Amino acid sequence: MTKTLYWIADTTGAKAIVEGADERDTWTKVRGWAETTEPVAGELVWMQHEEHGGRAQFDARVVPDWEHLGWNVSSPPEPVDLTKDPTLVDQPPAEAEPVAAKPVKRAASGADKE
């Protein structure tokens, strides 16, 4: 049985297509997208290249021109979880080497002078 295709849109209006109610619900109920109508000229559509897997947004009016070049209407890219990126997450502080204590010299005050 073939799953139903649903059009969804993000908060900027860019549209994408997802397959099945479970996928639609994940994008609309968890990730803040909304179910919408098919795109028309002037609206952006997510597409994915069948060979290299790259994704990009195209104006809906040029979708047919890009399909014969290997680009197909697709679901949006998965969100990036920046909390799992080791280059962006705060690293624990490194163990500091203890600094040797230097002897303290007392300052001579006027009261100590004869």
mmCIF file of C-alpha atoms in Angstrom:
data_model
loop_
_atom_site.group_PDB
_atom_site.id
_atom_site.type_symbol
_atom_site.label_atom_id
_atom_site.label_comp_id
_atom_site.label_asym_id
_atom_site.label_seq_id
_atom_site.Cartn_x
_atom_site.Cartn_y
_atom_site.Cartn_z
ATOM 1 C CA MET A 1 0.000 0.000 0.000
ATOM 2 C CA THR A 2 1.327 3.429 -0.960
ATOM 3 C CA LYS A 3 1.600 6.054 1.743
ATOM 4 C CA THR A 4 -0.172 9.360 1.257
ATOM 5 C CA LEU A 5 1.967 12.389 0.383
ATOM 6 C CA TYR A 6 1.476 15.594 2.375
ATOM 7 C CA TRP A 7 2.680 19.121 1.655
ATOM 8 C CA ILE A 8 4.043 20.983 4.679
ATOM 9 C CA ALA A 9 5.430 24.516 5.127
ATOM 10 C CA ASP A 10 7.834 26.054 7.614
ATOM 11 C CA THR A 11 7.358 29.420 9.304
ATOM 12 C CA THR A 12 8.910 31.244 6.332
ATOM 13 C CA GLY A 13 6.552 29.557 3.852
ATOM 14 C CA ALA A 14 9.106 27.196 2.274
ATOM 15 C CA LYS A 15 7.301 23.985 1.316
ATOM 16 C CA ALA A 16 8.286 20.332 1.318
ATOM 17 C CA ILE A 17 6.607 16.999 0.740
ATOM 18 C CA VAL A 18 6.539 14.168 3.282
ATOM 19 C CA GLU A 19 5.293 10.616 2.983
ATOM 20 C CA GLY A 20 2.802 9.201 5.447
ATOM 21 C CA ALA A 21 0.815 10.541 8.368
ATOM 22 C CA ASP A 22 3.534 9.662 10.902
ATOM 23 C CA GLU A 23 6.126 11.762 9.074
ATOM 24 C CA ARG A 24 3.626 14.601 8.637
ATOM 25 C CA ASP A 25 2.778 14.523 12.335
ATOM 26 C CA THR A 26 6.459 14.616 13.313
ATOM 27 C CA TRP A 27 7.018 17.744 11.239
ATOM 28 C CA THR A 28 3.762 19.492 12.171
ATOM 29 C CA LYS A 29 3.325 18.556 15.827
ATOM 30 C CA VAL A 30 6.956 18.406 16.946
ATOM 31 C CA ARG A 31 8.971 20.649 14.623
ATOM 32 C CA GLY A 32 6.561 23.538 14.092
ATOM 33 C CA TRP A 33 5.702 23.065 10.410
ATOM 34 C CA ALA A 34 2.098 23.300 9.122
ATOM 35 C CA GLU A 35 0.185 21.215 6.619
ATOM 36 C CA THR A 36 -0.406 23.245 3.450
ATOM 37 C CA THR A 37 -1.382 23.178 -0.222
ATOM 38 C CA GLU A 38 0.784 22.364 -3.242
ATOM 39 C CA PRO A 39 3.270 25.122 -4.042
ATOM 40 C CA VAL A 40 2.628 27.692 -6.752
ATOM 41 C CA ALA A 41 5.023 29.918 -8.698
ATOM 42 C CA GLY A 42 6.913 32.222 -6.379
ATOM 43 C CA GLU A 43 6.939 29.829 -3.416
ATOM 44 C CA LEU A 44 10.074 27.949 -2.376
ATOM 45 C CA VAL A 45 10.165 24.151 -2.448
ATOM 46 C CA TRP A 46 12.716 21.809 -0.870
ATOM 47 C CA MET A 47 14.379 19.502 -3.407
ATOM 48 C CA GLN A 48 17.028 16.791 -3.062
ATOM 49 C CA HIS A 49 19.499 15.538 -5.667
ATOM 50 C CA GLU A 50 19.189 11.805 -6.333
ATOM 51 C CA GLU A 51 22.945 11.196 -6.727
ATOM 52 C CA HIS A 52 24.795 13.331 -4.192
ATOM 53 C CA GLY A 53 21.889 13.823 -1.757
ATOM 54 C CA GLY A 54 22.316 17.590 -1.511
ATOM 55 C CA ARG A 55 19.252 19.648 -0.656
ATOM 56 C CA ALA A 56 18.266 23.117 -1.769
ATOM 57 C CA GLN A 57 15.232 25.350 -2.077
ATOM 58 C CA PHE A 58 13.951 26.158 -5.566
ATOM 59 C CA ASP A 59 11.156 28.390 -6.796
ATOM 60 C CA ALA A 60 8.154 26.168 -7.562
ATOM 61 C CA ARG A 61 7.993 27.415 -11.167
ATOM 62 C CA VAL A 62 11.431 25.879 -11.977
ATOM 63 C CA VAL A 63 10.841 22.458 -10.378
ATOM 64 C CA PRO A 64 10.127 20.755 -13.759
ATOM 65 C CA ASP A 65 13.344 22.213 -15.200
ATOM 66 C CA TRP A 66 15.445 20.747 -12.396
ATOM 67 C CA GLU A 67 13.765 17.333 -12.198
ATOM 68 C CA HIS A 68 15.470 16.131 -15.388
ATOM 69 C CA LEU A 69 18.816 17.113 -13.814
ATOM 70 C CA GLY A 70 18.305 14.734 -10.895
ATOM 71 C CA TRP A 71 16.547 17.039 -8.425
ATOM 72 C CA ASN A 72 13.274 15.834 -6.889
ATOM 73 C CA VAL A 73 10.795 17.477 -4.532
ATOM 74 C CA SER A 74 11.627 16.159 -1.073
ATOM 75 C CA SER A 75 11.144 16.372 2.632
ATOM 76 C CA PRO A 76 13.053 19.114 4.452
ATOM 77 C CA PRO A 77 16.506 18.370 5.861
ATOM 78 C CA GLU A 78 16.557 17.013 9.387
ATOM 79 C CA PRO A 79 17.126 19.733 11.983
ATOM 80 C CA VAL A 80 20.668 20.049 13.323
ATOM 81 C CA ASP A 81 21.095 19.478 17.055
ATOM 82 C CA LEU A 82 23.782 21.985 17.995
ATOM 83 C CA THR A 83 23.990 20.536 21.514
ATOM 84 C CA LYS A 84 25.633 17.446 20.024
ATOM 85 C CA ASP A 85 28.261 19.317 17.984
ATOM 86 C CA PRO A 86 31.557 19.045 19.900
ATOM 87 C CA THR A 87 32.916 22.209 18.295
ATOM 88 C CA LEU A 88 29.986 24.282 19.589
ATOM 89 C CA VAL A 89 29.245 22.742 22.989
ATOM 90 C CA ASP A 90 31.185 24.078 25.969
ATOM 91 C CA GLN A 91 33.968 21.684 26.812
ATOM 92 C CA PRO A 92 34.850 20.899 30.435
ATOM 93 C CA PRO A 93 37.711 23.070 31.683
ATOM 94 C CA ALA A 94 41.169 21.535 31.441
ATOM 95 C CA GLU A 95 42.900 20.599 34.670
ATOM 96 C CA ALA A 96 45.020 23.578 35.662
ATOM 97 C CA GLU A 97 48.574 22.972 36.840
ATOM 98 C CA PRO A 98 48.990 24.251 40.399
ATOM 99 C CA VAL A 99 51.096 27.395 40.513
ATOM 100 C CA ALA A 100 54.024 27.327 42.939
ATOM 101 C CA ALA A 101 53.599 29.879 45.706
ATOM 102 C CA LYS A 102 56.149 32.681 45.610
ATOM 103 C CA PRO A 103 57.562 34.016 48.866
ATOM 104 C CA VAL A 104 55.890 37.214 49.923
ATOM 105 C CA LYS A 105 58.108 40.204 50.638
ATOM 106 C CA ARG A 106 56.888 42.497 53.347
ATOM 107 C CA ALA A 107 56.759 46.121 52.481
ATOM 108 C CA ALA A 108 58.685 48.394 54.742
ATOM 109 C CA SER A 109 56.446 50.906 56.403
ATOM 110 C CA GLY A 110 57.379 54.134 58.144
ATOM 111 C CA ALA A 111 56.493 52.637 61.549
ATOM 112 C CA ASP A 112 59.168 49.948 61.228
ATOM 113 C CA LYS A 113 61.926 52.449 60.494
ATOM 114 C CA GLU A 114 64.112 53.810 63.210
#
